[in-house]
Amino acid sequence: MRWLSDPLLTVDHLSMHFGGIRAVSDLSFTAGRRDITALIGPNGAGKTTVFNCITGFYKPTSGRLAFAREGLAELDDVAAITRSARRHARMASGDIYLLERMPDFQIARQARVARTFQNIRLFSGMTVLENLIVAQHNILMRASGFTILGLLGLPPYRTREAEAVKTATYWLERIGLLPRADDPAGDLPYGDQRRLEIARAMCTDPVLLCLDEPAAGLNPRESAELTKLLCAIRDDHGTSVLLIEHDMSVVMNISDHIVVLDHGVKISDGASDFVRDDPNVIAAYLGVPGDDTTAEQRA
Ligand SMILES: Nc1ncnc2c1ncn2[C@@H]1O[C@H](COP(=O)(O)OP(=O)(O)OP(=O)(O)O)[C@@H](O)[C@H]1O
């Protein structure tokens, strides 16, 4: 139960309202370091809204998103940062970020939270390899000193460029796409494009990887490959994963921890065995006894 003993992300009383729509209401949960945490729930439950708050696409209406990048954050430390106007502080345990105070590019670059989207967002005209090099743009820009050093191909830039190619090659090998490195990304089958997106996110060396419905539209073989990849990301790289997913076989197979939302509120939270048998979850997915509409229809 690392989500209790070593939380990486602590979502504290998060609410997000759009006018009169309460997409997320007073949501609290933690995501454990090196855990795969799944956020599930019927359509319209508020899952993507939570992702958008964590990754800085939305500014929450209220609530705190404390991210302890390296180690266990002391509650007193988080409280002290919250009282101050700061977004980030370096504590004895490591860097602590308050994500709700940060713009999306800082969340990606400084806190090192990466994400993928429900719809594929690759550069389809670029090659498979180029997609992974572009993901490392920030590292390469820093190596160029934000000047024409890169264009001149001076040694520090060349070294970083070679490292970027090495990282990209490594991930292409991991997802079995090295033979297609020089093909346009748009020519890949759908399942390969999905895995390439995840590899692209991994090239930024994230501490937390947020995946929005990675198994959507995959056939059983592709789902099995995805499952293997996500377990390798957790087990071999120590990267924590936060996952929105409707495919329950994927969720139940790989999740260390599951948080269930319905109509913007948390209805269950625990290990997969607990959540699978929770009457609240069964009612949300199948409809409350005596109510012949499903939660999806009600949403
Ligand atoms: N930008 C927005 N403006 C207005 N309402 C929004 C906005 N984003 C989300 N909502 C509303 O918030 C609620 C939750 O939507 P959200 O997309 O977070 O649900 P979800 O659980 O991700 O659904 P799905 O599984 O269908 O993707 C819905 O009622 C949705 O219409």
mmCIF file of C-alpha atoms and ligand atoms in Angstrom:
data_model
loop_
_atom_site.group_PDB
_atom_site.id
_atom_site.type_symbol
_atom_site.label_atom_id
_atom_site.label_comp_id
_atom_site.label_asym_id
_atom_site.label_seq_id
_atom_site.Cartn_x
_atom_site.Cartn_y
_atom_site.Cartn_z
ATOM 1 C CA MET A 1 0.000 0.000 0.000
ATOM 2 C CA ARG A 2 2.543 2.508 -1.175
ATOM 3 C CA TRP A 3 -0.213 5.023 -1.815
ATOM 4 C CA LEU A 4 -0.493 5.271 1.990
ATOM 5 C CA SER A 5 3.140 4.706 3.029
ATOM 6 C CA ASP A 6 4.913 6.639 0.232
ATOM 7 C CA PRO A 7 2.565 8.926 -1.680
ATOM 8 C CA LEU A 8 4.045 10.673 -4.704
ATOM 9 C CA LEU A 9 0.917 12.715 -5.401
ATOM 10 C CA THR A 10 -1.569 13.850 -2.761
ATOM 11 C CA VAL A 11 -4.842 15.166 -4.157
ATOM 12 C CA ASP A 12 -6.492 17.096 -1.353
ATOM 13 C CA HIS A 13 -10.105 18.322 -1.544
ATOM 14 C CA LEU A 14 -9.896 18.976 -5.290
ATOM 15 C CA SER A 15 -12.923 20.613 -6.931
ATOM 16 C CA MET A 16 -13.339 21.774 -10.512
ATOM 17 C CA HIS A 17 -16.524 23.543 -11.562
ATOM 18 C CA PHE A 18 -17.463 24.817 -15.015
ATOM 19 C CA GLY A 19 -20.225 27.340 -14.345
ATOM 20 C CA GLY A 20 -22.970 25.222 -12.797
ATOM 21 C CA ILE A 21 -21.331 21.886 -13.727
ATOM 22 C CA ARG A 22 -19.500 20.244 -10.841
ATOM 23 C CA ALA A 23 -17.098 18.055 -12.819
ATOM 24 C CA VAL A 24 -15.081 17.141 -9.697
ATOM 25 C CA SER A 25 -16.236 17.731 -6.105
ATOM 26 C CA ASP A 26 -14.054 17.593 -3.011
ATOM 27 C CA LEU A 27 -11.900 14.731 -4.281
ATOM 28 C CA SER A 28 -9.055 13.390 -2.147
ATOM 29 C CA PHE A 29 -6.767 10.462 -2.911
ATOM 30 C CA THR A 30 -3.074 9.608 -3.066
ATOM 31 C CA ALA A 31 -0.995 7.938 -5.790
ATOM 32 C CA GLY A 32 1.916 5.834 -4.553
ATOM 33 C CA ARG A 33 5.495 6.117 -5.734
ATOM 34 C CA ARG A 34 6.276 3.362 -8.266
ATOM 35 C CA ASP A 35 2.627 2.286 -8.272
ATOM 36 C CA ILE A 36 0.277 1.964 -11.205
ATOM 37 C CA THR A 37 -2.780 3.889 -10.016
ATOM 38 C CA ALA A 38 -5.959 3.639 -12.082
ATOM 39 C CA LEU A 39 -8.646 6.312 -12.088
ATOM 40 C CA ILE A 40 -11.845 4.684 -13.294
ATOM 41 C CA GLY A 41 -15.550 5.478 -13.466
ATOM 42 C CA PRO A 42 -18.436 5.712 -15.917
ATOM 43 C CA ASN A 43 -18.430 8.262 -18.777
ATOM 44 C CA GLY A 44 -18.534 11.835 -17.518
ATOM 45 C CA ALA A 45 -17.358 10.824 -14.013
ATOM 46 C CA GLY A 46 -14.663 13.535 -14.029
ATOM 47 C CA LYS A 47 -11.538 11.463 -14.734
ATOM 48 C CA THR A 48 -10.110 13.603 -17.549
ATOM 49 C CA THR A 49 -10.884 16.743 -15.562
ATOM 50 C CA VAL A 50 -8.725 15.387 -12.711
ATOM 51 C CA PHE A 51 -5.920 14.705 -15.227
ATOM 52 C CA ASN A 52 -6.269 18.200 -16.631
ATOM 53 C CA CYS A 53 -5.918 19.678 -13.130
ATOM 54 C CA ILE A 54 -2.860 17.527 -12.308
ATOM 55 C CA THR A 55 -1.117 18.388 -15.584
ATOM 56 C CA GLY A 56 -1.962 22.103 -15.433
ATOM 57 C CA PHE A 57 -4.414 22.278 -18.336
ATOM 58 C CA TYR A 58 -7.068 23.461 -15.867
ATOM 59 C CA LYS A 59 -6.653 25.616 -12.791
ATOM 60 C CA PRO A 60 -8.735 23.870 -10.102
ATOM 61 C CA THR A 61 -11.605 25.778 -8.514
ATOM 62 C CA SER A 62 -10.188 24.708 -5.143
ATOM 63 C CA GLY A 63 -7.974 22.082 -3.575
ATOM 64 C CA ARG A 64 -4.317 21.130 -3.365
ATOM 65 C CA LEU A 65 -2.177 18.836 -5.527
ATOM 66 C CA ALA A 66 1.034 18.150 -3.594
ATOM 67 C CA PHE A 67 3.733 16.348 -5.568
ATOM 68 C CA ALA A 68 6.671 14.937 -3.585
ATOM 69 C CA ARG A 69 9.055 14.294 -6.452
ATOM 70 C CA GLU A 70 11.803 12.442 -4.587
ATOM 71 C CA GLY A 71 10.806 11.302 -1.147
ATOM 72 C CA LEU A 72 8.210 11.212 1.566
ATOM 73 C CA ALA A 73 6.865 14.754 2.101
ATOM 74 C CA GLU A 74 6.337 15.769 5.718
ATOM 75 C CA LEU A 75 2.816 17.109 6.272
ATOM 76 C CA ASP A 76 4.301 20.129 8.068
ATOM 77 C CA ASP A 77 6.471 20.916 5.039
ATOM 78 C CA VAL A 78 3.498 20.752 2.654
ATOM 79 C CA ALA A 79 1.477 22.949 5.029
ATOM 80 C CA ALA A 80 4.323 25.496 5.198
ATOM 81 C CA ILE A 81 4.575 25.726 1.386
ATOM 82 C CA THR A 82 0.783 26.035 1.161
ATOM 83 C CA ARG A 83 0.803 28.961 3.607
ATOM 84 C CA SER A 84 3.493 30.697 1.559
ATOM 85 C CA ALA A 85 2.922 31.971 -1.955
ATOM 86 C CA ARG A 86 5.447 29.463 -3.309
ATOM 87 C CA ARG A 87 4.876 26.728 -5.862
ATOM 88 C CA HIS A 88 7.900 24.695 -4.957
ATOM 89 C CA ALA A 89 10.334 24.148 -2.116
ATOM 90 C CA ARG A 90 13.412 22.012 -1.663
ATOM 91 C CA MET A 91 13.052 20.111 1.604
ATOM 92 C CA ALA A 92 15.274 17.529 3.295
ATOM 93 C CA SER A 93 13.228 14.782 1.635
ATOM 94 C CA GLY A 94 13.524 16.371 -1.819
ATOM 95 C CA ASP A 95 11.532 18.728 -4.029
ATOM 96 C CA ILE A 96 7.872 19.339 -3.234
ATOM 97 C CA TYR A 97 5.615 21.020 -5.815
ATOM 98 C CA LEU A 98 2.102 22.398 -5.485
ATOM 99 C CA LEU A 99 0.863 21.579 -8.981
ATOM 100 C CA GLU A 100 -2.310 23.657 -8.721
ATOM 101 C CA ARG A 101 -0.120 26.769 -8.631
ATOM 102 C CA MET A 102 1.977 25.855 -11.667
ATOM 103 C CA PRO A 103 1.432 26.319 -15.413
ATOM 104 C CA ASP A 104 1.450 23.166 -17.551
ATOM 105 C CA PHE A 105 4.950 23.637 -19.025
ATOM 106 C CA GLN A 106 6.499 23.914 -15.532
ATOM 107 C CA ILE A 107 4.630 20.816 -14.358
ATOM 108 C CA ALA A 108 6.091 18.925 -17.300
ATOM 109 C CA ARG A 109 9.612 20.335 -17.090
ATOM 110 C CA GLN A 110 10.239 20.874 -13.367
ATOM 111 C CA ALA A 111 7.954 18.446 -11.542
ATOM 112 C CA ARG A 112 8.491 15.956 -14.415
ATOM 113 C CA VAL A 113 4.900 14.902 -14.987
ATOM 114 C CA ALA A 114 4.263 13.648 -18.545
ATOM 115 C CA ARG A 115 0.950 12.788 -20.158
ATOM 116 C CA THR A 116 -0.728 11.288 -23.180
ATOM 117 C CA PHE A 117 -4.201 12.179 -24.447
ATOM 118 C CA GLN A 118 -7.362 10.231 -25.371
ATOM 119 C CA ASN A 119 -6.703 11.007 -29.051
ATOM 120 C CA ILE A 120 -3.313 10.296 -30.618
ATOM 121 C CA ARG A 121 -1.141 13.403 -30.889
ATOM 122 C CA LEU A 122 1.977 12.235 -32.725
ATOM 123 C CA PHE A 123 3.630 14.263 -35.493
ATOM 124 C CA SER A 124 2.344 11.938 -38.188
ATOM 125 C CA GLY A 125 4.528 13.339 -40.998
ATOM 126 C CA MET A 126 7.742 12.950 -38.970
ATOM 127 C CA THR A 127 9.512 9.637 -38.683
ATOM 128 C CA VAL A 128 9.058 7.383 -35.695
ATOM 129 C CA LEU A 129 12.585 8.257 -34.488
ATOM 130 C CA GLU A 130 12.106 12.003 -35.027
ATOM 131 C CA ASN A 131 8.999 11.930 -32.834
ATOM 132 C CA LEU A 132 11.145 10.677 -29.964
ATOM 133 C CA ILE A 133 13.953 13.182 -30.620
ATOM 134 C CA VAL A 134 11.524 16.108 -30.704
ATOM 135 C CA ALA A 135 10.251 15.012 -27.274
ATOM 136 C CA GLN A 136 13.745 15.776 -25.962
ATOM 137 C CA HIS A 137 13.698 19.266 -27.444
ATOM 138 C CA ASN A 138 14.061 20.961 -24.030
ATOM 139 C CA ILE A 139 17.241 19.039 -23.185
ATOM 140 C CA LEU A 140 18.702 19.815 -26.607
ATOM 141 C CA MET A 141 17.801 23.499 -26.356
ATOM 142 C CA ARG A 142 19.554 23.728 -22.988
ATOM 143 C CA ALA A 143 22.629 22.015 -24.472
ATOM 144 C CA SER A 144 22.679 24.582 -27.261
ATOM 145 C CA GLY A 145 22.646 27.360 -24.660
ATOM 146 C CA PHE A 146 19.559 28.653 -26.531
ATOM 147 C CA THR A 147 21.954 30.021 -29.163
ATOM 148 C CA ILE A 148 23.258 28.947 -32.552
ATOM 149 C CA LEU A 149 25.732 26.571 -30.850
ATOM 150 C CA GLY A 150 23.383 23.781 -31.855
ATOM 151 C CA LEU A 151 23.394 24.813 -35.495
ATOM 152 C CA LEU A 152 27.191 24.984 -35.419
ATOM 153 C CA GLY A 153 27.249 21.488 -33.970
ATOM 154 C CA LEU A 154 29.674 22.308 -31.145
ATOM 155 C CA PRO A 155 30.737 19.438 -28.822
ATOM 156 C CA PRO A 156 28.335 19.916 -25.854
ATOM 157 C CA TYR A 157 25.385 19.966 -28.222
ATOM 158 C CA ARG A 158 26.673 16.996 -30.226
ATOM 159 C CA THR A 159 27.071 14.950 -27.015
ATOM 160 C CA ARG A 160 23.493 15.677 -25.910
ATOM 161 C CA GLU A 161 22.198 14.998 -29.402
ATOM 162 C CA ALA A 162 23.906 11.591 -29.402
ATOM 163 C CA GLU A 163 22.359 10.882 -25.970
ATOM 164 C CA ALA A 164 18.919 11.865 -27.288
ATOM 165 C CA VAL A 165 19.282 9.408 -30.171
ATOM 166 C CA LYS A 166 20.440 6.713 -27.718
ATOM 167 C CA THR A 167 17.405 7.292 -25.470
ATOM 168 C CA ALA A 168 15.076 7.232 -28.479
ATOM 169 C CA THR A 169 16.673 4.028 -29.779
ATOM 170 C CA TYR A 170 16.353 2.397 -26.365
ATOM 171 C CA TRP A 171 12.605 3.115 -26.231
ATOM 172 C CA LEU A 172 12.066 2.008 -29.821
ATOM 173 C CA GLU A 173 13.684 -1.300 -28.903
ATOM 174 C CA ARG A 174 11.470 -1.597 -25.799
ATOM 175 C CA ILE A 175 8.301 -1.148 -27.844
ATOM 176 C CA GLY A 176 9.526 -3.309 -30.740
ATOM 177 C CA LEU A 177 9.523 -0.491 -33.297
ATOM 178 C CA LEU A 178 13.239 -0.105 -34.010
ATOM 179 C CA PRO A 179 12.840 -1.646 -37.507
ATOM 180 C CA ARG A 180 10.327 1.103 -38.297
ATOM 181 C CA ALA A 181 12.445 4.004 -36.961
ATOM 182 C CA ASP A 182 12.630 5.746 -40.347
ATOM 183 C CA ASP A 183 8.964 5.323 -41.336
ATOM 184 C CA PRO A 184 6.479 8.165 -40.939
ATOM 185 C CA ALA A 185 4.722 7.782 -37.577
ATOM 186 C CA GLY A 186 1.363 8.180 -39.334
ATOM 187 C CA ASP A 187 1.999 4.937 -41.287
ATOM 188 C CA LEU A 188 2.096 2.800 -38.122
ATOM 189 C CA PRO A 189 -0.892 0.666 -37.121
ATOM 190 C CA TYR A 190 -3.045 2.224 -34.392
ATOM 191 C CA GLY A 191 -1.706 0.067 -31.541
ATOM 192 C CA ASP A 192 1.916 0.873 -32.473
ATOM 193 C CA GLN A 193 1.103 4.596 -32.517
ATOM 194 C CA ARG A 194 -0.343 4.278 -29.004
ATOM 195 C CA ARG A 195 2.860 2.619 -27.737
ATOM 196 C CA LEU A 196 4.973 5.199 -29.572
ATOM 197 C CA GLU A 197 3.143 7.965 -27.712
ATOM 198 C CA ILE A 198 4.008 6.317 -24.409
ATOM 199 C CA ALA A 199 7.645 5.908 -25.508
ATOM 200 C CA ARG A 200 7.690 9.587 -26.475
ATOM 201 C CA ALA A 201 6.472 10.545 -23.002
ATOM 202 C CA MET A 202 9.124 8.263 -21.445
ATOM 203 C CA CYS A 203 11.872 10.036 -23.427
ATOM 204 C CA THR A 204 11.263 13.076 -21.194
ATOM 205 C CA ASP A 205 12.273 10.927 -18.173
ATOM 206 C CA PRO A 206 9.085 11.552 -16.167
ATOM 207 C CA VAL A 207 8.614 10.807 -12.483
ATOM 208 C CA LEU A 208 4.858 10.456 -13.059
ATOM 209 C CA LEU A 209 3.355 9.283 -16.340
ATOM 210 C CA CYS A 210 -0.341 10.120 -16.833
ATOM 211 C CA LEU A 211 -2.072 8.037 -19.515
ATOM 212 C CA ASP A 212 -5.578 8.867 -20.705
ATOM 213 C CA GLU A 213 -7.248 5.691 -22.029
ATOM 214 C CA PRO A 214 -4.134 4.075 -23.551
ATOM 215 C CA ALA A 215 -5.984 0.826 -24.343
ATOM 216 C CA ALA A 216 -8.877 2.502 -26.206
ATOM 217 C CA GLY A 217 -9.339 0.883 -29.622
ATOM 218 C CA LEU A 218 -6.661 -1.787 -29.105
ATOM 219 C CA ASN A 219 -7.206 -5.428 -30.065
ATOM 220 C CA PRO A 220 -6.441 -8.147 -27.453
ATOM 221 C CA ARG A 221 -2.859 -8.674 -28.720
ATOM 222 C CA GLU A 222 -2.140 -4.943 -28.625
ATOM 223 C CA SER A 223 -3.713 -4.689 -25.146
ATOM 224 C CA ALA A 224 -1.397 -7.455 -23.929
ATOM 225 C CA GLU A 225 1.641 -5.598 -25.360
ATOM 226 C CA LEU A 226 0.501 -2.402 -23.662
ATOM 227 C CA THR A 227 0.084 -4.193 -20.340
ATOM 228 C CA LYS A 228 3.646 -5.561 -20.607
ATOM 229 C CA LEU A 229 5.015 -2.121 -21.453
ATOM 230 C CA LEU A 230 3.294 -0.417 -18.504
ATOM 231 C CA CYS A 231 4.547 -3.051 -16.069
ATOM 232 C CA ALA A 232 8.097 -2.616 -17.461
ATOM 233 C CA ILE A 233 7.845 1.159 -17.052
ATOM 234 C CA ARG A 234 6.962 0.644 -13.386
ATOM 235 C CA ASP A 235 9.259 -2.283 -12.601
ATOM 236 C CA ASP A 236 12.364 -1.543 -14.705
ATOM 237 C CA HIS A 237 12.307 2.266 -14.618
ATOM 238 C CA GLY A 238 10.612 2.983 -11.294
ATOM 239 C CA THR A 239 8.262 5.417 -13.000
ATOM 240 C CA SER A 240 4.872 5.914 -11.336
ATOM 241 C CA VAL A 241 1.851 5.652 -13.602
ATOM 242 C CA LEU A 242 -1.570 7.280 -13.278
ATOM 243 C CA LEU A 243 -3.986 5.706 -15.685
ATOM 244 C CA ILE A 244 -7.510 6.457 -16.905
ATOM 245 C CA GLU A 245 -8.870 3.329 -18.507
ATOM 246 C CA HIS A 246 -12.234 1.783 -19.387
ATOM 247 C CA ASP A 247 -10.801 -1.653 -20.249
ATOM 248 C CA MET A 248 -11.295 -3.468 -16.950
ATOM 249 C CA SER A 249 -9.089 -6.431 -17.898
ATOM 250 C CA VAL A 250 -6.135 -4.032 -18.302
ATOM 251 C CA VAL A 251 -7.024 -2.137 -15.106
ATOM 252 C CA MET A 252 -7.476 -5.230 -12.936
ATOM 253 C CA ASN A 253 -4.341 -6.890 -14.345
ATOM 254 C CA ILE A 254 -1.826 -4.176 -13.718
ATOM 255 C CA SER A 255 -3.122 -1.677 -11.139
ATOM 256 C CA ASP A 256 -1.626 -1.582 -7.663
ATOM 257 C CA HIS A 257 -4.334 0.858 -6.607
ATOM 258 C CA ILE A 258 -7.693 1.916 -8.047
ATOM 259 C CA VAL A 259 -9.673 5.092 -7.365
ATOM 260 C CA VAL A 260 -13.273 5.130 -8.596
ATOM 261 C CA LEU A 261 -15.200 8.294 -9.444
ATOM 262 C CA ASP A 262 -18.869 8.753 -10.230
ATOM 263 C CA HIS A 263 -20.474 12.116 -10.947
ATOM 264 C CA GLY A 264 -17.296 13.884 -9.816
ATOM 265 C CA VAL A 265 -17.061 12.257 -6.386
ATOM 266 C CA LYS A 266 -14.955 9.371 -5.127
ATOM 267 C CA ILE A 267 -17.019 6.249 -4.483
ATOM 268 C CA SER A 268 -14.250 3.695 -3.871
ATOM 269 C CA ASP A 269 -10.493 3.558 -3.272
ATOM 270 C CA GLY A 270 -8.246 0.550 -2.681
ATOM 271 C CA ALA A 271 -6.504 -2.477 -4.160
ATOM 272 C CA SER A 272 -8.117 -4.181 -7.175
ATOM 273 C CA ASP A 273 -9.712 -7.013 -5.123
ATOM 274 C CA PHE A 274 -11.389 -4.538 -2.827
ATOM 275 C CA VAL A 275 -12.660 -2.279 -5.620
ATOM 276 C CA ARG A 276 -13.890 -5.190 -7.763
ATOM 277 C CA ASP A 277 -16.219 -6.364 -4.980
ATOM 278 C CA ASP A 278 -17.259 -2.938 -3.696
ATOM 279 C CA PRO A 279 -21.080 -2.618 -3.945
ATOM 280 C CA ASN A 280 -20.719 1.136 -4.673
ATOM 281 C CA VAL A 281 -18.639 0.351 -7.758
ATOM 282 C CA ILE A 282 -20.972 -2.384 -8.956
ATOM 283 C CA ALA A 283 -23.937 -0.037 -8.547
ATOM 284 C CA ALA A 284 -22.198 2.800 -10.423
ATOM 285 C CA TYR A 285 -21.324 0.589 -13.380
ATOM 286 C CA LEU A 286 -24.415 -1.587 -13.512
ATOM 287 C CA GLY A 287 -27.093 0.756 -12.152
ATOM 288 C CA VAL A 288 -28.470 0.963 -8.616
ATOM 289 C CA PRO A 289 -30.857 -1.909 -7.749
ATOM 290 C CA GLY A 290 -34.365 -0.774 -8.543
ATOM 291 C CA ASP A 291 -33.007 1.842 -10.944
ATOM 292 C CA ASP A 292 -33.120 0.593 -14.533
ATOM 293 C CA THR A 293 -30.780 3.282 -15.907
ATOM 294 C CA THR A 294 -27.021 2.812 -15.818
ATOM 295 C CA ALA A 295 -24.610 5.366 -14.400
ATOM 296 C CA GLU A 296 -23.386 5.999 -17.945
ATOM 297 C CA GLN A 297 -26.899 6.823 -19.092
ATOM 298 C CA ARG A 298 -27.469 9.087 -16.106
ATOM 299 C CA ALA A 299 -24.195 11.016 -16.748
HETATM 300 N N1 LIG B 1 -14.099 22.377 -20.383
HETATM 301 C C1 LIG B 1 -15.290 21.983 -19.912
HETATM 302 N N2 LIG B 1 -16.346 22.830 -19.895
HETATM 303 C C2 LIG B 1 -17.550 22.443 -19.420
HETATM 304 N N3 LIG B 1 -17.799 21.214 -18.929
HETATM 305 C C3 LIG B 1 -16.791 20.330 -18.930
HETATM 306 C C4 LIG B 1 -15.479 20.659 -19.418
HETATM 307 N N4 LIG B 1 -14.672 19.573 -19.284
HETATM 308 C C5 LIG B 1 -15.442 18.612 -18.741
HETATM 309 N N5 LIG B 1 -16.698 19.060 -18.540
HETATM 310 C C6 LIG B 1 -17.817 18.314 -17.942
HETATM 311 O O1 LIG B 1 -17.349 17.731 -16.747
HETATM 312 C C7 LIG B 1 -17.899 16.430 -16.577
HETATM 313 C C8 LIG B 1 -16.772 15.419 -16.428
HETATM 314 O O2 LIG B 1 -16.113 15.282 -17.695
HETATM 315 P P1 LIG B 1 -14.785 14.436 -17.894
HETATM 316 O O3 LIG B 1 -14.386 14.556 -19.321
HETATM 317 O O4 LIG B 1 -13.785 14.844 -16.872
HETATM 318 O O5 LIG B 1 -15.301 12.966 -17.568
HETATM 319 P P2 LIG B 1 -14.576 11.570 -17.849
HETATM 320 O O6 LIG B 1 -14.794 10.734 -16.631
HETATM 321 O O7 LIG B 1 -13.187 11.779 -18.292
HETATM 322 O O8 LIG B 1 -15.458 10.998 -19.049
HETATM 323 P P3 LIG B 1 -15.047 9.977 -20.248
HETATM 324 O O9 LIG B 1 -14.816 8.646 -19.618
HETATM 325 O O10 LIG B 1 -16.280 9.982 -21.091
HETATM 326 O O11 LIG B 1 -13.857 10.556 -20.946
HETATM 327 C C9 LIG B 1 -18.801 16.185 -17.778
HETATM 328 O O12 LIG B 1 -20.119 16.514 -17.420
HETATM 329 C C10 LIG B 1 -18.254 17.130 -18.812
HETATM 330 O O13 LIG B 1 -19.266 17.510 -19.732
#
